[in-house]
Structures are given as C-alpha cells and as structure tokens.
Tab-separated table of C-alpha atoms in Angstrom:
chain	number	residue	atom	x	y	z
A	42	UNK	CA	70.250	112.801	84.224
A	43	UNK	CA	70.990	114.719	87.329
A	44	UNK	CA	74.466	115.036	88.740
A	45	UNK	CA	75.761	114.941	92.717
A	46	UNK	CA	78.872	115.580	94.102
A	47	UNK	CA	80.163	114.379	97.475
A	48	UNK	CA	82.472	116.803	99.764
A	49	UNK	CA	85.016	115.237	102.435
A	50	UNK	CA	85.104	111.412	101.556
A	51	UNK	CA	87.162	109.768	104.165
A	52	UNK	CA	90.156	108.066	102.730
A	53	UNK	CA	89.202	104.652	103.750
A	54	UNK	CA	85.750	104.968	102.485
A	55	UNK	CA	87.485	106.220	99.167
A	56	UNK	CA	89.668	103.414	98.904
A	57	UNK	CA	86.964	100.851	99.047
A	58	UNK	CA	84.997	102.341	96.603
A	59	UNK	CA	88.458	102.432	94.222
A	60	UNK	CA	88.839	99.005	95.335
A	61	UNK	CA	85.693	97.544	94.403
A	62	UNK	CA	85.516	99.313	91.255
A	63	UNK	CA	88.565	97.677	90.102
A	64	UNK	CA	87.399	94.474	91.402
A	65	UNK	CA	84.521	94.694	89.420
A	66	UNK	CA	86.433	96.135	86.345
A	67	UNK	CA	83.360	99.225	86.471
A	68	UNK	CA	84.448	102.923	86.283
A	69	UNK	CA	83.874	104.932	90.258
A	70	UNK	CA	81.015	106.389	88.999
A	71	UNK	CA	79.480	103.071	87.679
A	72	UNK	CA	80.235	101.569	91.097
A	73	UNK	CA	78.962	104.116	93.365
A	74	UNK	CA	75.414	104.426	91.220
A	75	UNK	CA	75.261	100.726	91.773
A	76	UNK	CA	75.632	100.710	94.927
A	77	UNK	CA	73.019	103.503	95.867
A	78	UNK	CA	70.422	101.812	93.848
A	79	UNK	CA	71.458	98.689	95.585
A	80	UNK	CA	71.192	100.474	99.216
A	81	UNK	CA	67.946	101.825	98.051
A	82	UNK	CA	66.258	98.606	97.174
A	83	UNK	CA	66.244	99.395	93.281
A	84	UNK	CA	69.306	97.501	92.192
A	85	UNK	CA	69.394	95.403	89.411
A	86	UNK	CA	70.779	92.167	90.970
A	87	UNK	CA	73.039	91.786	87.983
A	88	UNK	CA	76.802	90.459	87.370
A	89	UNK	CA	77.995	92.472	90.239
A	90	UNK	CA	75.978	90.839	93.510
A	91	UNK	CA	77.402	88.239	91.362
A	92	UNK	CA	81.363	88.644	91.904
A	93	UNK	CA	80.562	89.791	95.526
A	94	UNK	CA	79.439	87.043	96.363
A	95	UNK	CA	82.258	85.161	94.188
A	96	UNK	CA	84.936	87.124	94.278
A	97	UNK	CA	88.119	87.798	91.769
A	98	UNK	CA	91.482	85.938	91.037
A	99	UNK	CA	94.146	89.112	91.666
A	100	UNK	CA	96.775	88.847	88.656
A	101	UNK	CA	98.871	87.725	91.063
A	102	UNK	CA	96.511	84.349	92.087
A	103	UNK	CA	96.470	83.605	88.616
A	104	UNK	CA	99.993	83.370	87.958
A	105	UNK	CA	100.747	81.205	90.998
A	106	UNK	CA	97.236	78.923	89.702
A	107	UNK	CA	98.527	78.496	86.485
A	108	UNK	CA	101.495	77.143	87.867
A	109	UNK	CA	100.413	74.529	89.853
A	110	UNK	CA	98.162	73.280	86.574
A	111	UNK	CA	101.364	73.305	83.824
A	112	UNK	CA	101.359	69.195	84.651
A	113	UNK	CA	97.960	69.109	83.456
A	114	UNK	CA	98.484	70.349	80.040
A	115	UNK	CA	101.469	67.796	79.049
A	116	UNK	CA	100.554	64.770	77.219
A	117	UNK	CA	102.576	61.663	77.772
A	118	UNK	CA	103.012	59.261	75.328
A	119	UNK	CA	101.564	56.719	77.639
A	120	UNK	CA	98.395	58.220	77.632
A	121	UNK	CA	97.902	57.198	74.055
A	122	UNK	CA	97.794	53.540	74.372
C-alpha cells in the first residue's frame, strides 16, 4: 500500500476530519481513506453513509435521554393485576 502525506491542513478542515472520526468511532486515517474513496466514486456505502445520514447521541444526549426514560423502567404493583 502506498502512503501520502498532506502539508498545511487548515485548522478548520483539521477539526472536521477529528470530528468526524470520533463521530464515527474510526481512527483519522480510516476516516480520511473513506472519504477519498467516497469523493472518488469508489466508496463502499457501508456503516458510515450510514451514521451521516443518522447521526450520534454525544455522551452528553444520552445521559439527559436516559433520564427522561427512568419512569419507564419502574413497575407498579398495579400493573400486575
């Protein structure tokens, strides 16, 4: 496998990159060969067109989520009859 190396990448353009690799839970270099092949027409179409199309709960969205459900997981003794 050949290896490139890219000189001068703006900070924002860095930061998305960092961003969506976390988002996707893929390594940089996993996440930028995807999205070359993608921008070249030879992408796989696999699990990550997926989540960018669905997105991903932050650790904070599922703390305040599971919050709002904690009524949902008592059983009152009610329910039984």
């Amino acid at each position: 496998m050949k290896s490139i190396t890219i000189h001068n990448l703006d900070e924002p353009l860095d930061a998305l990159l960092r961003k969506r690799a976390r988002q996707q839970g893929t390594s940089l270099n996993k996440t930028i060969k995807i999205l070359l092949a993608d921008a070249l027409g030879i992408g796989s179409g696999k699990r990550q067109d997926f989540l960018d199309l669905c997105g991903i709960w932050s650790p904070e969205e599922v703390v305040e989520f599971e919050k709002t459900q904690g009524d949902f997981e008592e059983i009152h003794p009610e329910d039984w009859a």
